[in-house]
mmCIF file of C-alpha atoms and ligand atoms in Angstrom:
data_model
loop_
_atom_site.group_PDB
_atom_site.id
_atom_site.type_symbol
_atom_site.label_atom_id
_atom_site.label_comp_id
_atom_site.label_asym_id
_atom_site.label_seq_id
_atom_site.Cartn_x
_atom_site.Cartn_y
_atom_site.Cartn_z
ATOM 1 C CA MET A 1 -73.591 28.251 7.042
ATOM 2 C CA ASP A 2 -74.103 30.049 3.718
ATOM 3 C CA THR A 3 -73.000 27.398 1.213
ATOM 4 C CA LYS A 4 -73.056 29.723 -1.808
ATOM 5 C CA LEU A 5 -70.704 32.146 -0.068
ATOM 6 C CA THR A 6 -68.383 29.272 0.855
ATOM 7 C CA VAL A 7 -68.314 28.034 -2.740
ATOM 8 C CA ASP A 8 -67.659 31.562 -4.005
ATOM 9 C CA ILE A 9 -64.799 32.102 -1.577
ATOM 10 C CA GLU A 10 -63.189 28.863 -2.701
ATOM 11 C CA ALA A 11 -63.584 29.809 -6.342
ATOM 12 C CA ILE A 12 -62.276 33.299 -5.692
ATOM 13 C CA SER A 13 -59.194 32.048 -3.887
ATOM 14 C CA GLN A 14 -58.580 29.551 -6.692
ATOM 15 C CA VAL A 15 -58.727 32.362 -9.251
ATOM 16 C CA ALA A 16 -56.500 34.547 -7.067
ATOM 17 C CA GLU A 17 -53.901 31.748 -6.790
ATOM 18 C CA ARG A 18 -53.887 31.265 -10.560
ATOM 19 C CA ILE A 19 -53.425 34.976 -11.172
ATOM 20 C CA LYS A 20 -50.726 35.262 -8.513
ATOM 21 C CA ALA A 21 -48.734 32.497 -10.188
ATOM 22 C CA SER A 22 -49.019 34.129 -13.627
ATOM 23 C CA THR A 23 -47.126 36.791 -15.467
ATOM 24 C CA ARG A 24 -49.382 36.976 -18.502
ATOM 25 C CA VAL A 25 -53.030 37.733 -17.794
ATOM 26 C CA VAL A 26 -55.674 39.040 -20.185
ATOM 27 C CA VAL A 27 -58.857 40.660 -18.865
ATOM 28 C CA LEU A 28 -61.796 41.139 -21.221
ATOM 29 C CA THR A 29 -64.589 43.373 -19.977
ATOM 30 C CA GLY A 30 -68.089 44.020 -21.280
ATOM 31 C CA ALA A 31 -71.015 46.233 -20.368
ATOM 32 C CA GLY A 32 -71.552 44.368 -17.072
ATOM 33 C CA ILE A 33 -68.484 45.945 -15.456
ATOM 34 C CA SER A 34 -69.962 49.422 -15.939
ATOM 35 C CA GLN A 35 -73.476 48.451 -14.888
ATOM 36 C CA GLU A 36 -72.788 49.316 -11.244
ATOM 37 C CA SER A 37 -71.658 52.790 -12.369
ATOM 38 C CA GLY A 38 -75.093 53.295 -13.907
ATOM 39 C CA VAL A 39 -74.231 52.623 -17.569
ATOM 40 C CA PRO A 40 -77.019 50.633 -19.255
ATOM 41 C CA THR A 41 -76.015 47.240 -20.639
ATOM 42 C CA PHE A 42 -77.147 46.125 -24.113
ATOM 43 C CA ARG A 43 -78.969 42.847 -23.535
ATOM 44 C CA GLY A 44 -81.175 41.577 -20.727
ATOM 45 C CA ALA A 45 -84.295 43.135 -19.226
ATOM 46 C CA ASP A 46 -82.991 46.743 -18.937
ATOM 47 C CA GLY A 47 -80.630 46.538 -21.916
ATOM 48 C CA LEU A 48 -80.457 49.255 -24.579
ATOM 49 C CA TRP A 49 -81.372 46.773 -27.304
ATOM 50 C CA GLN A 50 -84.763 46.236 -25.615
ATOM 51 C CA SER A 51 -85.771 49.830 -26.370
ATOM 52 C CA PHE A 52 -83.715 50.619 -29.463
ATOM 53 C CA ARG A 53 -82.976 48.797 -32.695
ATOM 54 C CA ALA A 54 -79.260 48.428 -33.387
ATOM 55 C CA GLU A 55 -80.041 48.492 -37.135
ATOM 56 C CA ASP A 56 -81.437 52.057 -36.772
ATOM 57 C CA LEU A 57 -78.622 53.438 -34.630
ATOM 58 C CA ALA A 58 -75.421 51.452 -34.707
ATOM 59 C CA THR A 59 -74.648 50.587 -38.332
ATOM 60 C CA PRO A 60 -72.904 52.585 -41.081
ATOM 61 C CA GLU A 61 -76.107 52.348 -43.147
ATOM 62 C CA ALA A 62 -78.124 53.922 -40.325
ATOM 63 C CA PHE A 63 -75.655 56.820 -40.168
ATOM 64 C CA GLN A 64 -75.817 57.294 -43.920
ATOM 65 C CA ARG A 65 -79.626 57.251 -43.826
ATOM 66 C CA ASP A 66 -80.159 59.484 -40.808
ATOM 67 C CA PRO A 67 -77.030 60.992 -39.219
ATOM 68 C CA VAL A 68 -79.146 63.356 -37.104
ATOM 69 C CA LEU A 69 -80.978 60.456 -35.432
ATOM 70 C CA VAL A 70 -77.744 58.535 -34.836
ATOM 71 C CA TRP A 71 -76.002 61.610 -33.394
ATOM 72 C CA GLN A 72 -78.997 62.360 -31.158
ATOM 73 C CA TRP A 73 -78.749 58.844 -29.751
ATOM 74 C CA TYR A 74 -75.001 59.109 -29.170
ATOM 75 C CA ASP A 75 -75.453 62.581 -27.638
ATOM 76 C CA TRP A 76 -78.031 61.087 -25.254
ATOM 77 C CA ARG A 77 -75.632 58.282 -24.318
ATOM 78 C CA ARG A 78 -72.741 60.727 -23.840
ATOM 79 C CA SER A 79 -74.894 62.932 -21.595
ATOM 80 C CA LEU A 80 -75.943 59.882 -19.587
ATOM 81 C CA ILE A 81 -72.386 58.579 -19.154
ATOM 82 C CA LYS A 82 -70.524 61.884 -18.646
ATOM 83 C CA PRO A 83 -71.376 62.359 -14.940
ATOM 84 C CA LEU A 84 -70.850 58.674 -14.069
ATOM 85 C CA GLU A 85 -67.857 57.455 -12.083
ATOM 86 C CA PRO A 86 -65.872 54.217 -12.233
ATOM 87 C CA ASN A 87 -66.971 51.642 -9.644
ATOM 88 C CA PRO A 88 -64.975 49.256 -7.414
ATOM 89 C CA GLY A 89 -64.732 46.757 -10.306
ATOM 90 C CA HIS A 90 -62.870 49.263 -12.498
ATOM 91 C CA TYR A 91 -60.618 50.273 -9.587
ATOM 92 C CA ALA A 92 -59.871 46.647 -8.707
ATOM 93 C CA LEU A 93 -58.513 46.139 -12.235
ATOM 94 C CA VAL A 94 -56.205 49.127 -11.743
ATOM 95 C CA GLU A 95 -54.907 47.445 -8.575
ATOM 96 C CA LEU A 96 -54.548 44.115 -10.387
ATOM 97 C CA GLU A 97 -52.497 45.801 -13.079
ATOM 98 C CA LYS A 98 -50.089 47.078 -10.393
ATOM 99 C CA ARG A 99 -49.616 43.562 -9.036
ATOM 100 C CA ILE A 100 -49.356 41.850 -12.449
ATOM 101 C CA PRO A 101 -47.339 44.062 -14.816
ATOM 102 C CA GLY A 102 -48.001 41.627 -17.668
ATOM 103 C CA LEU A 103 -51.743 42.242 -17.515
ATOM 104 C CA THR A 104 -53.529 43.301 -20.676
ATOM 105 C CA LEU A 105 -56.952 44.904 -20.337
ATOM 106 C CA VAL A 106 -59.232 44.628 -23.353
ATOM 107 C CA THR A 107 -62.667 46.214 -23.214
ATOM 108 C CA GLN A 108 -65.680 46.127 -25.477
ATOM 109 C CA ASN A 109 -66.982 49.194 -23.663
ATOM 110 C CA VAL A 110 -66.966 52.628 -25.243
ATOM 111 C CA ASP A 111 -67.710 54.539 -22.020
ATOM 112 C CA GLY A 112 -64.118 55.452 -21.085
ATOM 113 C CA LEU A 113 -64.532 54.323 -17.457
ATOM 114 C CA HIS A 114 -61.406 52.118 -17.383
ATOM 115 C CA ARG A 115 -59.296 55.139 -18.325
ATOM 116 C CA ALA A 116 -61.164 57.292 -15.820
ATOM 117 C CA ALA A 117 -60.334 54.752 -13.103
ATOM 118 C CA GLY A 118 -56.637 54.945 -14.006
ATOM 119 C CA SER A 119 -56.052 51.793 -16.060
ATOM 120 C CA ARG A 120 -52.752 52.238 -17.878
ATOM 121 C CA ASP A 121 -53.615 51.520 -21.473
ATOM 122 C CA PRO A 122 -56.895 49.681 -21.937
ATOM 123 C CA ILE A 123 -57.422 48.333 -25.449
ATOM 124 C CA GLU A 124 -60.787 49.835 -26.401
ATOM 125 C CA MET A 125 -61.595 47.354 -29.153
ATOM 126 C CA HIS A 126 -64.977 48.935 -30.028
ATOM 127 C CA GLY A 127 -63.609 52.491 -29.863
ATOM 128 C CA THR A 128 -64.834 55.214 -27.528
ATOM 129 C CA ILE A 129 -67.757 57.599 -27.529
ATOM 130 C CA TRP A 130 -65.337 60.331 -26.400
ATOM 131 C CA ARG A 131 -63.612 60.388 -29.801
ATOM 132 C CA VAL A 132 -65.011 61.460 -33.177
ATOM 133 C CA ARG A 133 -63.776 60.621 -36.673
ATOM 134 C CA CYS A 134 -64.080 62.612 -39.879
ATOM 135 C CA LEU A 135 -65.743 60.786 -42.753
ATOM 136 C CA GLU A 136 -63.676 62.821 -45.229
ATOM 137 C CA CYS A 137 -60.114 63.234 -43.926
ATOM 138 C CA LYS A 138 -60.366 60.268 -41.461
ATOM 139 C CA ASN A 139 -58.727 62.300 -38.682
ATOM 140 C CA THR A 140 -59.843 61.488 -35.172
ATOM 141 C CA PHE A 141 -60.327 64.011 -32.362
ATOM 142 C CA GLU A 142 -61.059 63.696 -28.684
ATOM 143 C CA ASN A 143 -64.445 65.301 -28.050
ATOM 144 C CA ARG A 144 -66.210 65.454 -24.666
ATOM 145 C CA THR A 145 -68.668 68.212 -25.443
ATOM 146 C CA VAL A 146 -72.158 67.467 -24.181
ATOM 147 C CA PRO A 147 -74.459 68.338 -25.776
ATOM 148 C CA ILE A 148 -72.573 68.046 -29.033
ATOM 149 C CA THR A 149 -73.532 70.197 -32.026
ATOM 150 C CA ILE A 150 -75.703 68.130 -34.319
ATOM 151 C CA LEU A 151 -74.333 67.595 -36.936
ATOM 152 C CA PRO A 152 -70.703 68.061 -35.793
ATOM 153 C CA LYS A 153 -68.152 69.083 -38.436
ATOM 154 C CA CYS A 154 -64.420 68.432 -38.721
ATOM 155 C CA GLU A 155 -62.162 71.309 -37.605
ATOM 156 C CA ALA A 156 -59.619 70.358 -40.266
ATOM 157 C CA CYS A 157 -61.756 69.917 -43.401
ATOM 158 C CA ASP A 158 -65.394 70.609 -42.437
ATOM 159 C CA GLY A 159 -66.351 67.010 -43.216
ATOM 160 C CA LEU A 160 -69.073 65.249 -41.236
ATOM 161 C CA LEU A 161 -67.861 63.710 -37.976
ATOM 162 C CA ARG A 162 -69.083 60.359 -36.667
ATOM 163 C CA PRO A 163 -68.582 58.672 -33.307
ATOM 164 C CA ASP A 164 -65.261 56.763 -33.375
ATOM 165 C CA VAL A 165 -66.868 53.484 -32.396
ATOM 166 C CA VAL A 166 -67.224 50.167 -34.189
ATOM 167 C CA TRP A 167 -70.725 49.629 -35.519
ATOM 168 C CA PHE A 168 -72.414 46.373 -36.497
ATOM 169 C CA GLY A 169 -71.216 45.275 -39.905
ATOM 170 C CA GLU A 170 -67.870 47.072 -39.537
ATOM 171 C CA SER A 171 -64.504 45.405 -39.145
ATOM 172 C CA LEU A 172 -62.360 45.948 -36.131
ATOM 173 C CA ASN A 173 -59.044 47.699 -36.523
ATOM 174 C CA GLU A 174 -56.666 44.969 -37.739
ATOM 175 C CA GLU A 175 -53.683 46.185 -35.782
ATOM 176 C CA ILE A 176 -55.703 46.183 -32.555
ATOM 177 C CA LEU A 177 -57.007 42.682 -33.267
ATOM 178 C CA HIS A 178 -53.515 41.424 -34.027
ATOM 179 C CA THR A 179 -52.271 42.838 -30.714
ATOM 180 C CA ILE A 180 -55.134 41.214 -28.800
ATOM 181 C CA TYR A 181 -54.547 37.788 -30.405
ATOM 182 C CA THR A 182 -50.843 38.042 -29.639
ATOM 183 C CA TYR A 183 -51.645 38.469 -25.942
ATOM 184 C CA LEU A 184 -54.335 35.753 -25.981
ATOM 185 C CA GLN A 185 -51.931 33.267 -27.538
ATOM 186 C CA LYS A 186 -49.515 33.748 -24.649
ATOM 187 C CA ALA A 187 -52.025 34.124 -21.830
ATOM 188 C CA GLN A 188 -51.837 31.964 -18.721
ATOM 189 C CA VAL A 189 -55.076 33.303 -17.281
ATOM 190 C CA VAL A 190 -58.003 35.038 -19.003
ATOM 191 C CA LEU A 191 -60.667 36.824 -16.952
ATOM 192 C CA ILE A 192 -63.916 37.456 -18.815
ATOM 193 C CA VAL A 193 -65.957 40.023 -16.929
ATOM 194 C CA GLY A 194 -69.564 41.124 -17.498
ATOM 195 C CA THR A 195 -70.111 40.157 -21.108
ATOM 196 C CA SER A 196 -72.935 38.101 -22.599
ATOM 197 C CA ALA A 197 -70.474 36.761 -25.205
ATOM 198 C CA MET A 198 -72.944 37.394 -28.012
ATOM 199 C CA VAL A 199 -70.740 39.576 -30.193
ATOM 200 C CA GLN A 200 -67.743 38.346 -32.160
ATOM 201 C CA PRO A 201 -64.804 38.388 -32.141
ATOM 202 C CA ALA A 202 -64.687 39.102 -28.377
ATOM 203 C CA ALA A 203 -67.018 36.166 -27.748
ATOM 204 C CA SER A 204 -64.246 33.793 -28.895
ATOM 205 C CA PHE A 205 -61.348 35.266 -26.939
ATOM 206 C CA GLY A 206 -61.648 32.860 -24.005
ATOM 207 C CA MET A 207 -61.632 29.793 -26.219
ATOM 208 C CA VAL A 208 -58.818 31.130 -28.408
ATOM 209 C CA ALA A 209 -56.608 31.503 -25.320
ATOM 210 C CA LYS A 210 -57.642 28.095 -24.053
ATOM 211 C CA ARG A 211 -56.909 26.291 -27.324
ATOM 212 C CA THR A 212 -53.736 28.102 -28.291
ATOM 213 C CA ALA A 213 -52.105 28.809 -24.927
ATOM 214 C CA GLY A 214 -53.854 26.376 -22.587
ATOM 215 C CA ALA A 215 -54.996 29.396 -20.571
ATOM 216 C CA PHE A 216 -57.075 29.045 -17.423
ATOM 217 C CA VAL A 217 -60.269 30.879 -18.321
ATOM 218 C CA VAL A 218 -62.483 32.473 -15.692
ATOM 219 C CA GLU A 219 -65.878 34.056 -16.206
ATOM 220 C CA LEU A 220 -67.219 36.652 -13.746
ATOM 221 C CA ASN A 221 -70.823 37.526 -14.497
ATOM 222 C CA ARG A 222 -74.002 38.339 -12.641
ATOM 223 C CA SER A 223 -75.677 35.432 -14.503
ATOM 224 C CA ARG A 224 -74.545 32.283 -16.215
ATOM 225 C CA THR A 225 -73.985 32.695 -19.969
ATOM 226 C CA HIS A 226 -74.102 30.254 -22.876
ATOM 227 C CA GLN A 227 -70.312 30.022 -22.549
ATOM 228 C CA SER A 228 -70.159 29.297 -18.807
ATOM 229 C CA PRO A 229 -69.837 25.515 -19.319
ATOM 230 C CA LEU A 230 -66.799 26.034 -21.567
ATOM 231 C CA PHE A 231 -64.678 27.806 -18.979
ATOM 232 C CA ASP A 232 -62.573 26.535 -16.094
ATOM 233 C CA ILE A 233 -64.520 28.541 -13.536
ATOM 234 C CA SER A 234 -67.642 30.658 -13.818
ATOM 235 C CA ILE A 235 -68.427 32.784 -10.765
ATOM 236 C CA GLN A 236 -71.805 34.464 -10.490
ATOM 237 C CA GLY A 237 -71.917 37.869 -8.846
ATOM 238 C CA ASN A 238 -71.442 41.578 -9.405
ATOM 239 C CA ALA A 239 -68.120 42.574 -10.937
ATOM 240 C CA GLY A 240 -67.886 45.416 -8.409
ATOM 241 C CA GLU A 241 -67.878 42.858 -5.586
ATOM 242 C CA LEU A 242 -66.039 39.909 -7.139
ATOM 243 C CA LEU A 243 -63.044 41.792 -8.549
ATOM 244 C CA PRO A 244 -62.119 43.580 -5.291
ATOM 245 C CA ARG A 245 -62.410 40.237 -3.482
ATOM 246 C CA ILE A 246 -60.025 38.596 -5.958
ATOM 247 C CA VAL A 247 -57.554 41.463 -5.570
ATOM 248 C CA ASP A 248 -57.788 41.298 -1.755
ATOM 249 C CA CYS A 249 -57.151 37.588 -1.929
ATOM 250 C CA ILE A 250 -54.049 38.122 -4.102
ATOM 251 C CA GLY A 251 -52.750 40.508 -1.458
ATOM 252 C CA PRO A 252 -50.184 43.307 -1.789
HETATM 253 P P1 OAD B 1 -74.359 42.756 -22.879
HETATM 254 O O1 OAD B 1 -75.375 43.784 -22.478
HETATM 255 O O2 OAD B 1 -74.676 41.894 -24.028
HETATM 256 O O3 OAD B 1 -74.041 41.807 -21.645
HETATM 257 C C1 OAD B 1 -73.792 42.304 -20.372
HETATM 258 C C2 OAD B 1 -73.445 41.137 -19.473
HETATM 259 O O4 OAD B 1 -73.082 41.652 -18.215
HETATM 260 C C3 OAD B 1 -74.593 40.170 -19.228
HETATM 261 O O5 OAD B 1 -74.116 38.844 -19.427
HETATM 262 C C4 OAD B 1 -74.991 40.405 -17.772
HETATM 263 O O6 OAD B 1 -75.402 39.202 -17.108
HETATM 264 C C5 OAD B 1 -73.699 40.900 -17.188
HETATM 265 N N1 OAD B 1 -73.851 41.836 -16.040
HETATM 266 C C6 OAD B 1 -74.750 42.811 -15.863
HETATM 267 N N2 OAD B 1 -74.498 43.503 -14.741
HETATM 268 C C7 OAD B 1 -73.388 42.945 -14.181
HETATM 269 C C8 OAD B 1 -72.607 43.221 -13.020
HETATM 270 N N3 OAD B 1 -72.907 44.200 -12.206
HETATM 271 N N4 OAD B 1 -71.541 42.440 -12.788
HETATM 272 C C9 OAD B 1 -71.214 41.415 -13.617
HETATM 273 N N5 OAD B 1 -71.901 41.104 -14.721
HETATM 274 C C10 OAD B 1 -72.973 41.861 -15.022
HETATM 275 O O7 OAD B 1 -72.990 43.564 -23.085
HETATM 276 P P2 OAD B 1 -71.676 43.103 -23.861
HETATM 277 O O8 OAD B 1 -71.468 41.638 -23.734
HETATM 278 O O9 OAD B 1 -70.601 44.001 -23.415
HETATM 279 O O10 OAD B 1 -71.121 46.306 -29.315
HETATM 280 O O11 OAD B 1 -72.060 43.441 -25.347
HETATM 281 C C11 OAD B 1 -71.108 43.260 -26.347
HETATM 282 C C12 OAD B 1 -71.298 44.271 -27.438
HETATM 283 O O12 OAD B 1 -72.656 44.252 -27.891
HETATM 284 C C13 OAD B 1 -71.098 45.719 -27.017
HETATM 285 O O13 OAD B 1 -69.739 46.106 -26.993
HETATM 286 C C14 OAD B 1 -71.841 46.454 -28.069
HETATM 287 C C15 OAD B 1 -73.108 45.618 -28.048
HETATM 288 O O14 OAD B 1 -73.922 45.701 -29.137
HETATM 289 C C16 OAD B 1 -71.064 47.312 -30.191
HETATM 290 O O15 OAD B 1 -71.609 48.373 -29.993
HETATM 291 C C17 OAD B 1 -70.252 46.984 -31.395
#
């Protein structure tokens, strides 16, 4: 008998039971959920931060210094992501949302794949690469043009546009953060999917829900992380396999 599979099935049915008995569930996703769609993750052997320096490409200072370089990098990422499709992990979360109306989906991802899968209203806490923001008038616009004109200019005021994402050293939108903490402080179950938990504040969400709401916190990740010992259950596997199995186990 395959012991690992047996252990996983037990863990999966335990998670499914917890979710089934809950009305308030928060799901936090990271780059790992999009990995099976072909989106590169950030850390690990094939991660973007192995080949690129975040300081050169994903900070406000980098954009000030060399907006052409930063836009070229974002244009490359947009062209890479544009043809990609959501995978069974994204679709399983859409199904989960139908079964648990009080589910809140929070993602660190900027790839737009949760929306593409049909998730109702994912909270994109790090923004999205499919939106641009004017440095002058601060207006935001949806923009899916690939390749994008470098340097893109605002239709309203001709100011320089930047990707509407959160860069290192920038604060997250306070209203969005407040909303997320409100859900965490009421959560019965938190599912943390495909994140290395290296970037704050998302890295603390599981523990915030545990301390403030006594939430049952589950980690789904291809590998163990530094936070795995802190959670109630940590299941190792691909999000695109684990999430559909959890949803199947919950049933219609
Ligand atoms: P990371 O690249 O740091 O971590 C990805 C995690 O996903 C790792 O723990 C992998 O083990 C796991 N993983 C990979 N493939 C998987 C799969 N198929 N199924 C399940 N797990 C898998 O990405 P994030 O944690 O999302 O921030 O990174 C957080 C933030 O750091 C990003 O939002 C970005 C980055 O710098 C900003 O740009 C502000």
